[in-house]
Coordinates of C-alpha atoms in Angstrom, one line a residue:
Chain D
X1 CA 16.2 -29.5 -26.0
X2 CA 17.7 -27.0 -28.4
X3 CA 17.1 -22.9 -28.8
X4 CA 14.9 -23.6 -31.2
X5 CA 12.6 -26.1 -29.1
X6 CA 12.4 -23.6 -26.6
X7 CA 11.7 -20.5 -28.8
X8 CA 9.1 -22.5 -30.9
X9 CA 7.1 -24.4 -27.9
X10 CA 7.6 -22.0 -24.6
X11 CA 8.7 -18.4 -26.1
X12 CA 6.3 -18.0 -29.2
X13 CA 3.4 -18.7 -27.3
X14 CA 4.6 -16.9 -24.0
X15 CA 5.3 -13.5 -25.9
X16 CA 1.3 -13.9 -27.9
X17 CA -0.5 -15.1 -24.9
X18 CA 1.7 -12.0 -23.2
X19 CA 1.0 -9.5 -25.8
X20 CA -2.9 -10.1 -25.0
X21 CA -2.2 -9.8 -21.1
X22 CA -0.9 -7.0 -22.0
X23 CA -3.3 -5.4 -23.6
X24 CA -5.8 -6.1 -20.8
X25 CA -3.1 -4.9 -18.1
X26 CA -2.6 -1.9 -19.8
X27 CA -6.6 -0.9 -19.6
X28 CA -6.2 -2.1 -15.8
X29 CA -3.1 0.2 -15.3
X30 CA -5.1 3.1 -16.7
X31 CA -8.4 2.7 -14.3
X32 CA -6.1 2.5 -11.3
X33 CA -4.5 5.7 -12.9
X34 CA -7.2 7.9 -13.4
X35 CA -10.0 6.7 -11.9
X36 CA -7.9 4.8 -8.4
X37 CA -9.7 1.4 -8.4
X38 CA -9.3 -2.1 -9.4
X39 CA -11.7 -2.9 -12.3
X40 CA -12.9 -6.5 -11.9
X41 CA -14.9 -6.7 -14.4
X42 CA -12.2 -6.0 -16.9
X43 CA -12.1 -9.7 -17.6
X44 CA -15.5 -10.1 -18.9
X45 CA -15.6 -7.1 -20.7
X46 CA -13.1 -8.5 -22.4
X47 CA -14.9 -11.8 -22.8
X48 CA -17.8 -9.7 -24.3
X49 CA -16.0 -8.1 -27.2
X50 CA -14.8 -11.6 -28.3
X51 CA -18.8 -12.7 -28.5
X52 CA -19.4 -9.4 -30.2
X53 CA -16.5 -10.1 -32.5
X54 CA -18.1 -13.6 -33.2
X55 CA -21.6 -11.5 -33.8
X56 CA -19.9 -9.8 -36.4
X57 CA -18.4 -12.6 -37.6
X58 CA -20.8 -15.0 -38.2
X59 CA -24.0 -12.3 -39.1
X60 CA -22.1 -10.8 -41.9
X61 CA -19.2 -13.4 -42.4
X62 CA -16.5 -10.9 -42.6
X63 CA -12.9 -12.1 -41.1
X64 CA -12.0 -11.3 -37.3
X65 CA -9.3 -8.9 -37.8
X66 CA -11.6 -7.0 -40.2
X67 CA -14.5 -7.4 -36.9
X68 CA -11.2 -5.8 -34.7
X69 CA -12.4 -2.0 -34.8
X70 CA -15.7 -2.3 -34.7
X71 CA -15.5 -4.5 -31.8
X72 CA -13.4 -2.0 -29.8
X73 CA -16.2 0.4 -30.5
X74 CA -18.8 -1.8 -29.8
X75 CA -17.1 -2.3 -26.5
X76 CA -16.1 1.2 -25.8
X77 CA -19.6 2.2 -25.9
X78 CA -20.7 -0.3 -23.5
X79 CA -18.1 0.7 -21.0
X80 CA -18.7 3.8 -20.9
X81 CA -22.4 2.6 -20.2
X82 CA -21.3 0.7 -17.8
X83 CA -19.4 4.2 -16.3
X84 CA -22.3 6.6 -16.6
X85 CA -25.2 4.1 -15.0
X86 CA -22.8 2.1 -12.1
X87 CA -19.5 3.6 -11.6
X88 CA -20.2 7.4 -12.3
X89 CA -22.7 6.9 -9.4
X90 CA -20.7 5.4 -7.0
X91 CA -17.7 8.0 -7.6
X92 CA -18.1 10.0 -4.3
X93 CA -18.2 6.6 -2.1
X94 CA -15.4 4.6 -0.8
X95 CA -13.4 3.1 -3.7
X96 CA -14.0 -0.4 -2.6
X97 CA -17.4 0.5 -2.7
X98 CA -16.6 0.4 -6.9
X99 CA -14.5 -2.5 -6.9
X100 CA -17.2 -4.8 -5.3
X101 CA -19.4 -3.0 -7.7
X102 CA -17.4 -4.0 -10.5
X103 CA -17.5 -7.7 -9.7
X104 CA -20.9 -7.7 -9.9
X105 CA -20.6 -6.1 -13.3
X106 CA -18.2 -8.9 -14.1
X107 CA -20.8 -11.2 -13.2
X108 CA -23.9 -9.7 -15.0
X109 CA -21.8 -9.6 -18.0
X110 CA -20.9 -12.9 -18.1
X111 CA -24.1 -13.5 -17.6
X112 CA -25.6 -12.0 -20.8
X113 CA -22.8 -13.7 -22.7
X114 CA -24.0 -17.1 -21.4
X115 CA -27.6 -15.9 -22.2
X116 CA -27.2 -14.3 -25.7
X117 CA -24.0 -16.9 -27.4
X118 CA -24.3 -20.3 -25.0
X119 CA -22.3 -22.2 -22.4
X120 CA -20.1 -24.0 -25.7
X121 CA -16.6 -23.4 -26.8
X122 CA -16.5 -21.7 -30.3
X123 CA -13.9 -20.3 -32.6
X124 CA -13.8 -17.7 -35.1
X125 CA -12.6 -19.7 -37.8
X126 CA -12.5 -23.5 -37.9
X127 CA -9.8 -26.0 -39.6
X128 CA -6.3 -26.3 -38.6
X129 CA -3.5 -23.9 -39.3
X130 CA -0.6 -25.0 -39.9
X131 CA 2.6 -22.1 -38.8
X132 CA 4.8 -20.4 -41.2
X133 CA 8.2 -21.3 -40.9
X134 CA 10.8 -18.4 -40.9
X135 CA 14.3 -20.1 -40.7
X136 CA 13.2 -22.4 -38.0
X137 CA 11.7 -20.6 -36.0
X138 CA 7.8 -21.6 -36.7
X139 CA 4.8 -18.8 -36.0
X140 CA 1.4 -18.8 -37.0
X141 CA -0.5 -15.7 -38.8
X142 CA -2.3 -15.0 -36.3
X143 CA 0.1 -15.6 -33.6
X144 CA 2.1 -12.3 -35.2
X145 CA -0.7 -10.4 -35.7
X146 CA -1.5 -10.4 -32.8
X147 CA 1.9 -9.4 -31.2
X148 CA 1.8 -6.6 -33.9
X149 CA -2.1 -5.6 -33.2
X150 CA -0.9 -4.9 -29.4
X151 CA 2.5 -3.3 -30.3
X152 CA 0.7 -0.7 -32.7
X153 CA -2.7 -0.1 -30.4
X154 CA 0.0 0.8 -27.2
X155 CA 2.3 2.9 -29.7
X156 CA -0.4 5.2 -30.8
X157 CA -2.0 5.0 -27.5
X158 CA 0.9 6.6 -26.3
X159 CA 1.2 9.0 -28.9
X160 CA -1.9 10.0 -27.6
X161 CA -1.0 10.2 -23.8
X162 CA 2.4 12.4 -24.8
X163 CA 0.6 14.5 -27.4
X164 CA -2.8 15.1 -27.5
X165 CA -4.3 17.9 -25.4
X166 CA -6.7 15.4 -23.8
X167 CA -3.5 12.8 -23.5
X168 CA -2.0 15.3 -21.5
X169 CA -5.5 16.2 -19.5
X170 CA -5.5 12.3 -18.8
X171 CA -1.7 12.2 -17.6
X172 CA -2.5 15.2 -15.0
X173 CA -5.7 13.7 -13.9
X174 CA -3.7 10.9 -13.0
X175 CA -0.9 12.6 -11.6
X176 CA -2.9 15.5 -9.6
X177 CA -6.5 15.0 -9.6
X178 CA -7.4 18.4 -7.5
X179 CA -4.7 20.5 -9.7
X180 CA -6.2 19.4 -12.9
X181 CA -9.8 20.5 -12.0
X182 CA -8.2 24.1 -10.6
X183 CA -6.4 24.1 -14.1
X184 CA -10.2 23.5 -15.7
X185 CA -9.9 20.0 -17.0
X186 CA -13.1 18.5 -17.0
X187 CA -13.2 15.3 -15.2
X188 CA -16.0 13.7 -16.3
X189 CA -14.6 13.7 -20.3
X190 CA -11.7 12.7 -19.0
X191 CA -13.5 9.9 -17.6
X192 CA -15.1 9.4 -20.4
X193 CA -12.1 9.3 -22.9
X194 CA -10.3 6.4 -19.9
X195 CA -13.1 4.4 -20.7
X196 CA -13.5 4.6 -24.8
X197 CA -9.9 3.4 -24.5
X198 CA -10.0 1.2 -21.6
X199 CA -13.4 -0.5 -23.5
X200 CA -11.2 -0.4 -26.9
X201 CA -8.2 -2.2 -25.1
X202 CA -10.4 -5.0 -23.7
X203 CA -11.9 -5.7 -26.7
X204 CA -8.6 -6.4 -28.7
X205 CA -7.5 -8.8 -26.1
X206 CA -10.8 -10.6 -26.1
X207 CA -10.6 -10.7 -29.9
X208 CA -7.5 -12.0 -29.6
X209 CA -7.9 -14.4 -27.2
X210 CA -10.5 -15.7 -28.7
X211 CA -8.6 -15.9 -32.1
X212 CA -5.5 -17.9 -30.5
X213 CA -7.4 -20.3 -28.6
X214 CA -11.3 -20.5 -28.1
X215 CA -14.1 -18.4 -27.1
X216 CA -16.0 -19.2 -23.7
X217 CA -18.0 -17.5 -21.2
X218 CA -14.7 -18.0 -18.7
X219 CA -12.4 -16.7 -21.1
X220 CA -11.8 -13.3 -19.9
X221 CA -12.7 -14.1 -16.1
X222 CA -9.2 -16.2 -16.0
X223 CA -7.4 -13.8 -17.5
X224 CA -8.1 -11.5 -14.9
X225 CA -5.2 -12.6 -12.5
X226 CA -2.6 -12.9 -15.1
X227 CA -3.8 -9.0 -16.1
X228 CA -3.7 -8.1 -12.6
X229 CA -0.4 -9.3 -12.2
X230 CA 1.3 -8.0 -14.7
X231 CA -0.2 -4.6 -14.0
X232 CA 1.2 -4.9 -10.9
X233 CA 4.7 -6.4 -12.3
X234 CA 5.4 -3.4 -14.5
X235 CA 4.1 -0.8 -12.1
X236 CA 0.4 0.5 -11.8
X237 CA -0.1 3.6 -13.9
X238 CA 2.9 3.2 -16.2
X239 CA 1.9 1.8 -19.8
X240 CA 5.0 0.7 -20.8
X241 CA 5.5 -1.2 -17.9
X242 CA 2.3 -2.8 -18.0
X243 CA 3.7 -4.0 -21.9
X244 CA 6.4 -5.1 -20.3
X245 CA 4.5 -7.1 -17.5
X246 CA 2.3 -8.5 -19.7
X247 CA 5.1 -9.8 -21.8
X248 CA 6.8 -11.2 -18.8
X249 CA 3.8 -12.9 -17.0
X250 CA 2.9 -14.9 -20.7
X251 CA 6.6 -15.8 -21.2
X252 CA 7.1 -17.3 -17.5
X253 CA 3.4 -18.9 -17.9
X254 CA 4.5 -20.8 -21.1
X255 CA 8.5 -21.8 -19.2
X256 CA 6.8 -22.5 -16.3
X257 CA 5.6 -26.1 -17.7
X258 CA 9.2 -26.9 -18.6
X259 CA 9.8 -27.6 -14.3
X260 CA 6.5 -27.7 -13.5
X261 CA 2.8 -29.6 -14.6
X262 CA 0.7 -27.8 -17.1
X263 CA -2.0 -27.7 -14.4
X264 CA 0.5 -25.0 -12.1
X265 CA 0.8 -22.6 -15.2
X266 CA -2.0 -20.6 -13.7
X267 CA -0.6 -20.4 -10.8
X268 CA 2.7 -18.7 -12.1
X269 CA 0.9 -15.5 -12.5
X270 CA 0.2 -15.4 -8.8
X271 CA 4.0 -16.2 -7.6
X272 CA 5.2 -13.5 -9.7
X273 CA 2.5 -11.1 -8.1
X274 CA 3.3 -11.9 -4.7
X275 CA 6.9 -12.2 -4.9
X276 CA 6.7 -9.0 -7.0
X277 CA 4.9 -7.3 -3.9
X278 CA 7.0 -8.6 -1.5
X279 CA 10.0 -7.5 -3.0
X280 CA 9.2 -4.0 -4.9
X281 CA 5.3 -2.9 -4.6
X282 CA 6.0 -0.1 -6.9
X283 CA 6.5 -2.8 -9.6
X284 CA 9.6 -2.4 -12.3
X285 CA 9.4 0.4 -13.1
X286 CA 8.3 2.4 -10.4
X287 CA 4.7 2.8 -10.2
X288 CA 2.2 4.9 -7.7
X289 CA 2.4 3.3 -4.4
X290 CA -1.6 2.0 -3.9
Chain M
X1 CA -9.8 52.3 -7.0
X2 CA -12.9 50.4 -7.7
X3 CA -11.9 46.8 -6.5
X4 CA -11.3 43.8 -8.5
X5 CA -12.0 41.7 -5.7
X6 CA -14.2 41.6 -3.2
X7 CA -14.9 39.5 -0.4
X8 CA -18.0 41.0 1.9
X9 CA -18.8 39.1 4.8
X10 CA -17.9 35.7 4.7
X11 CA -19.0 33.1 7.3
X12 CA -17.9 29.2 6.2
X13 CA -16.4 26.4 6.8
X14 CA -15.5 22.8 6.1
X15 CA -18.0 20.5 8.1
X16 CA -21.0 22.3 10.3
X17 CA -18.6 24.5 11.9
X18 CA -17.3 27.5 10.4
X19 CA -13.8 28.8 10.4
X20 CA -14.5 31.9 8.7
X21 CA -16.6 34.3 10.9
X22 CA -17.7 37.2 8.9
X23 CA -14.3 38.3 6.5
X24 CA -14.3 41.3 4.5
X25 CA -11.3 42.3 2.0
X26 CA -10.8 43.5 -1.0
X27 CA -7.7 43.8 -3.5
X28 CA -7.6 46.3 -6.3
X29 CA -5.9 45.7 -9.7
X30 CA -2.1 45.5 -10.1
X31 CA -2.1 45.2 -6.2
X32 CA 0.1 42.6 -3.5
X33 CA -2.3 42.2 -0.6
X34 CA -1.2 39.9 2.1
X35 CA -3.0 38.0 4.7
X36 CA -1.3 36.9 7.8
X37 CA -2.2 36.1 11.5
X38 CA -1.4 33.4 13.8
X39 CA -2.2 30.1 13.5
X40 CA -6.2 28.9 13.0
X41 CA -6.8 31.9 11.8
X42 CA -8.7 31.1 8.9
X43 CA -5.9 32.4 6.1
X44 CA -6.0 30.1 4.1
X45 CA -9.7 29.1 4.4
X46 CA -10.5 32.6 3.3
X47 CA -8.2 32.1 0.3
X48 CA -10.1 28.7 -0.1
X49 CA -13.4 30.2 0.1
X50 CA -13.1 32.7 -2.8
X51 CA -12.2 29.3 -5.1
X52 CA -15.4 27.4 -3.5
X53 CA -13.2 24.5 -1.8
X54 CA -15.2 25.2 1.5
X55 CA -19.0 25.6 2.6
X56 CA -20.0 29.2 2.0
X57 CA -23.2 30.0 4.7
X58 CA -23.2 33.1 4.4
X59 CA -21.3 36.7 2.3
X60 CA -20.1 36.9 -1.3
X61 CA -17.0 36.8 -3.3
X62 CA -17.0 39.3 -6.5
X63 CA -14.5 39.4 -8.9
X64 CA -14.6 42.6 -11.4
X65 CA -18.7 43.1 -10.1
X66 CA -19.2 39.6 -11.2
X67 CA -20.5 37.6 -8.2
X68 CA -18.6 34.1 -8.2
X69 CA -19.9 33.0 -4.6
X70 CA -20.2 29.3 -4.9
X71 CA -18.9 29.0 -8.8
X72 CA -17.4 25.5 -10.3
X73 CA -13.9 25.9 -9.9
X74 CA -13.1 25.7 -13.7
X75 CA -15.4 28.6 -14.1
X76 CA -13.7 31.0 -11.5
X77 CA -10.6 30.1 -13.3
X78 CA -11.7 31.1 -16.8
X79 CA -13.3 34.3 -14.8
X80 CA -9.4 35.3 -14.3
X81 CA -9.1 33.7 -10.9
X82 CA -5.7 31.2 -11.0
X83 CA -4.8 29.4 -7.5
X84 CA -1.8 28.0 -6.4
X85 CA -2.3 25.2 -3.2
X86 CA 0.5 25.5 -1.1
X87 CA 1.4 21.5 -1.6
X88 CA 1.0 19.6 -3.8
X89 CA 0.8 22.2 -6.6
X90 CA 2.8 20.5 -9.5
X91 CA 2.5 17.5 -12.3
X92 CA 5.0 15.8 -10.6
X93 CA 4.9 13.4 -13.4
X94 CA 4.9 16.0 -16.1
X95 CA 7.7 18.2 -17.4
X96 CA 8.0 21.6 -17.0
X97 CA 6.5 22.8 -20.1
X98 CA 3.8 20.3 -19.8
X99 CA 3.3 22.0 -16.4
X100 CA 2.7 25.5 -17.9
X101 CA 0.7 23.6 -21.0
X102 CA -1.8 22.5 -18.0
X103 CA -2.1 25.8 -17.2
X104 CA -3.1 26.8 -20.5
X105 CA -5.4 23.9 -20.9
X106 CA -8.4 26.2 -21.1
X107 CA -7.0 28.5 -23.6
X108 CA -6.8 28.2 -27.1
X109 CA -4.7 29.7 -30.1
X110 CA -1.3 30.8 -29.9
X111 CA 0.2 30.0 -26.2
X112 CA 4.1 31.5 -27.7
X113 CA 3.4 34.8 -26.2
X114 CA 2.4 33.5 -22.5
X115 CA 5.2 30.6 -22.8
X116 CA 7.7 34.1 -23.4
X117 CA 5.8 35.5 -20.7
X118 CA 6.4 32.9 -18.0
X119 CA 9.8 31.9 -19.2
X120 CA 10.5 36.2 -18.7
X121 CA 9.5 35.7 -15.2
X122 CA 10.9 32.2 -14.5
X123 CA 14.5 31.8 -17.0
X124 CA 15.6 29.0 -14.5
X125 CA 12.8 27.2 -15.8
X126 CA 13.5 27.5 -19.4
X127 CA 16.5 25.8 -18.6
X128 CA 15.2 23.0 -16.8
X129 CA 11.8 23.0 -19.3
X130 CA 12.4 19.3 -20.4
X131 CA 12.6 18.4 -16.5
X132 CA 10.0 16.6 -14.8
X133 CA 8.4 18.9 -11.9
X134 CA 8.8 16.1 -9.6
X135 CA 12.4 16.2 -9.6
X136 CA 13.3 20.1 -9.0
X137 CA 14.1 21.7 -5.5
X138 CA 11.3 23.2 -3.8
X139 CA 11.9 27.0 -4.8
X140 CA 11.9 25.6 -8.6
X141 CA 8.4 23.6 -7.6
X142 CA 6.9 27.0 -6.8
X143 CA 7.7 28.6 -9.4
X144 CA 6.3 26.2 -11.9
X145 CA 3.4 26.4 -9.6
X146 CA 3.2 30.0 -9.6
X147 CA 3.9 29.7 -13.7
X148 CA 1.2 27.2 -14.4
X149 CA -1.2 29.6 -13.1
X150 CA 0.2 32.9 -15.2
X151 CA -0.3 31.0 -18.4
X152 CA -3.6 31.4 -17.9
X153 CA -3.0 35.8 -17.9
X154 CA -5.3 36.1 -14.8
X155 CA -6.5 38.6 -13.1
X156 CA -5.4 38.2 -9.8
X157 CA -3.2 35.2 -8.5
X158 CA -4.1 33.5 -5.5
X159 CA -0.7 32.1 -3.4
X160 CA -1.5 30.0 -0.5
X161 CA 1.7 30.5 1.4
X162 CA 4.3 30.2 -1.2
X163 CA 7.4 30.7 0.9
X164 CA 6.7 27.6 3.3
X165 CA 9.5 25.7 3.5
X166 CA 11.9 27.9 1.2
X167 CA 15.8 28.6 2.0
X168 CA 15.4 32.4 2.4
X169 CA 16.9 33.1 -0.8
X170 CA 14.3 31.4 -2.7
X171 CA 12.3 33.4 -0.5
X172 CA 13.4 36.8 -1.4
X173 CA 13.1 35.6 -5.3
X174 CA 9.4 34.8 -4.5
X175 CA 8.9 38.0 -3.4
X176 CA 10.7 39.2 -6.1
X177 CA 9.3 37.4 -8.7
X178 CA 5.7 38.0 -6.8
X179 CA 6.4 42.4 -7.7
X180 CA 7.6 41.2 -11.2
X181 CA 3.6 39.8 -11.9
X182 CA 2.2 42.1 -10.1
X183 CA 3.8 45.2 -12.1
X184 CA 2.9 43.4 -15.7
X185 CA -0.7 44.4 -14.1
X186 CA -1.8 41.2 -11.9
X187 CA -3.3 41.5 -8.6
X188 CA -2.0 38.8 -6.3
X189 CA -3.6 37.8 -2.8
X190 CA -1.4 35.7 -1.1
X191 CA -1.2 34.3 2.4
X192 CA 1.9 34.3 4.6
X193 CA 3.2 32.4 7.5
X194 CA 6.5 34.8 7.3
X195 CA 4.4 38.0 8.7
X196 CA 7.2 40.3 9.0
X197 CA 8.7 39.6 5.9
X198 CA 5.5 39.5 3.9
X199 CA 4.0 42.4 5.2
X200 CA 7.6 44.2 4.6
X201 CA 6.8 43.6 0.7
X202 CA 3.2 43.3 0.2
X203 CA 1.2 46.5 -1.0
X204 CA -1.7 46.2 1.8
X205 CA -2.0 43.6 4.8
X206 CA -4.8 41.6 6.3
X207 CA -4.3 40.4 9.8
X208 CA -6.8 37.5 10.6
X209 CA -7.6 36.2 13.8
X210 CA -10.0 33.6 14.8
X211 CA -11.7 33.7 11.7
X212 CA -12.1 37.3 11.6
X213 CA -10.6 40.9 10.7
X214 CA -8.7 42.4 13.2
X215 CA -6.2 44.7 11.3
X216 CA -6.2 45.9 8.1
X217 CA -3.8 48.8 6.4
X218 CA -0.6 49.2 4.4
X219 CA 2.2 46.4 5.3
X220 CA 4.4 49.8 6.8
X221 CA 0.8 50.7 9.0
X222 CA 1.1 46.7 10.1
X223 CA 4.2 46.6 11.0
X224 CA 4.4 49.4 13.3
X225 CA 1.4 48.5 15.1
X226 CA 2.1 47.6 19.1
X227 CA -1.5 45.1 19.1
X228 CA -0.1 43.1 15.7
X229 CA 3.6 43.2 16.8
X230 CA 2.2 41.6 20.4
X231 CA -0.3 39.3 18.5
X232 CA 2.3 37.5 16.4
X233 CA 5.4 39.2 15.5
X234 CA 7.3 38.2 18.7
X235 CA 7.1 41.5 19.5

């Protein structure tokens, strides 16, 4: 099989199925982060702003990407929803205490999908596209959009977290929760802001998700591993290397099938997080230590 | 001088016990007060109680005739109250400018003036400004600890043992630095493990024991005194 075999077949589809990983893992990096738990229900938020997206789509029969931004509102606000009437509640209890709590968000979430869109597969858009060709090497539309949607949402998110006063507020929440309170930076906006973004973030990759393949009530729930993993990979709390895990998780998913049955590509995501824990916890690039 | 200060009474304490058995100090403007005593003593709750990290049952804390007894941290720092924990009291993640920009966080407008200020006090950390906390020596931690807080311009600084675990060198600049703040007109209360040294340097001295007063008087007055030499001073 030549370069180009591999690029068009296993690379391609690795780096767009890794560029919406990413964009989940990076929301996943950010909770652990801030607020120090492991958000299960990330998943199925995610699922949820790909139904919404289809809402939009179908009631006023605009296009998906144009459906993008109003989705990650959509979504934001229902995170932070979610925040203020579960989570916020739970905040002085054990953390696991959240975590559990946040599987049975995951569940009830799901739940209203199934309720409000069906148990069916649906698509955005039907018909076939056929990829453009670009000297050989062959990539759909929305394959590049989609790598470009997640490269531009992390670049000005960082913008964000290296300039803005409430970037800065989040960093040091992160970094030293009890300093930032005796410096006078409110926690609960802080909160607040983590999950607009956090919302925002799940919302593209559903969108996404749902764009490069199909939508269904599972959709986001099996995601969650690969997310998890490649929060993990790049290093919990750092965004770049939750990018970069993301990346890497999609990519060795995709080459995975060239050794291995299709029906093991799952199970990729959970050899690189255990090997990746085995051999350096604080992920690539050098993560808090959980 | 009326006080800027004032702590009157003060029984508290972490869980259902308290540590703090009835305290009284005070610390007037532009002033270095020091508390010492041995260990268990209570110093550093009683520093803790005037921010409102501990159970207050009974006294008050007043700052400038204001009673802040049992105030939200964020508002007894924009009531010109700054803190410095003793560990953990950087950004490790964070530069050194981002350090002192956390410090302003509650300020608005133009921050040139207090980044002059700070840098006056601090020049190795204008040098290092584009450092991240995390990876500076101890001494350098401190003093973008003791930095952070100036950039709010408090009133009085609050050091929770800021020599502990310093070469004495970086020591002696604490100090140092400490009589720089305090003659641009900030009060500082801070408490000291070093009790000779400290009460060498500091304006007035506080010597705490078992949660309450049991000296009180110039750092000379201390130091001469045959009941605190025999206390803790290793006579």
């Amino acid at each position: 099989m030549g370069a180009l075999e591999i690029i068009n077949f296993y690379l391609v589809p690795g780096l767009v199925v890794g560029s919406i990983y990413a964009l989940g893992a990076v929301g996943i990096t950010l909770v652990f982060a801030i607020l120090r738990y492991a958000h299960l229900a990330h998943g199925d938020l995610a699922t949820l702003g790909a139904f919404l997206g289809l809402g939009l789509v179908t009631a006023l029969g605009i296009s998906p990407y144009l459906a993008l931004t109003a989705v990650m509102a959509l979504t934001a606000v229902v995170a932070v929803g979610i925040d203020r009437v579960f989570y916020d509640y739970l905040r002085e209890r054990p953390k696991i205490v959240t975590v559990m709590a946040s599987l049975g968000i995951a569940l009830m979430v799901r739940a209203i999908v199934q309720m409000v869109w069906g148990v069916d597969s649906q698509t955005y858009t039907r018909g076939i596209v056929r990829p453009e060709n670009w000297f050989g090497i062959r990539v759909r539309d929305r394959e590049l959009i989609t790598i470009v949607a997640m490269i531009v949402l992390v670049v000005a998110l960082q913008l964000f977290l290296q300039r803005s006063k409430w970037g800065k507020a989040m960093r040091a929440m992160s970094d030293n929760p009890d300093l930032a309170l005796l410096s006078g930076v409110d926690n609960g906006k802080v909160v607040t802001i983590t999950w607009v973004i956090v919302g925002g973030l799940c919302a593209a990759a559903g969108l996404f998700l749902g764009l490069n393949f199909e939508l269904k009530a599972m959709m986001g729930w099996s995601m969650l591993l690969p997310m998890f993993a490649a929060a993990i990979l790049g290093g919990v709390g750092r965004v770049e290397g939750a990018v970069l895990g993301g990346l890497i998780v999609g990519v060795a998913e995709e080459m995975s099938t060239l050794f291995l049955p299709t029906e093991y590509k799952a199970a990729t995501a959970f050899a690189i997080l255990l090997l990746m824990l085995l051999v350096r916890p604080t992920g690539l690039l050098r993560g808090k230590v959980l | 001088m009326k006080p800027l200060l004032q702590m009157t009474d003060l029984h508290g304490g972490y869980g259902d016990a308290n540590i703090l058995h009835g305290v009284n100090l005070h610390v007037a403007p532009a002033e270095i007060v020091v508390i010492v005593g041995p260990n268990g003593a209570g110093k550093s709750t009683a520093m803790k109680a005037i921010f409102g990290l501990l159970k207050i049952r009974g006294g008050s804390v007043t700052v400038g005739g204001v009673d802040i007894t049992g105030w939200e941290p964020n508002r007894i720092v924009e009531a010109g109250v700054c803190y410095v924990p003793q560990v953990d009291n950087v950004f490790r993640e964070m530069t050194v400018h981002e350090n002192l920009e956390m410090g302003a966080f509650l300020r608005s407008g133009d921050l040139s003036a207090a980044y002059d200020r700070v840098y006056g006090l601090f020049p190795d950390l204008k040098e290092r400004r584009k450092a991240l906390a995390g990876n500076l020596s101890g001494g350098q931690r401190q003093m973008v600890a003791m930095g952070r807080a100036l950039m709010l311009e408090p009133k009085i600084l609050l050091l929770d043992e800021p020599t502990a675990g310093l070469s004495p060198k970086y020591m002696e600049q604490i100090f140092q630095i400490s009589r720089d703040v305090r003659d641009t007109g900030v009060a500082i209360l801070l408490v000291e493990q070093h009790a000779k040294q400290a009460l060498a340097f500091a304006d007035r001295g506080y010597v705490l024991a078992s949660g309450c007063n049991r000296h009180e008087g110039t750092g000379a007055d201390l130091l001469a005194d045959r009941d605190v030499a025999d206390m803790f001073l290793g006579g």
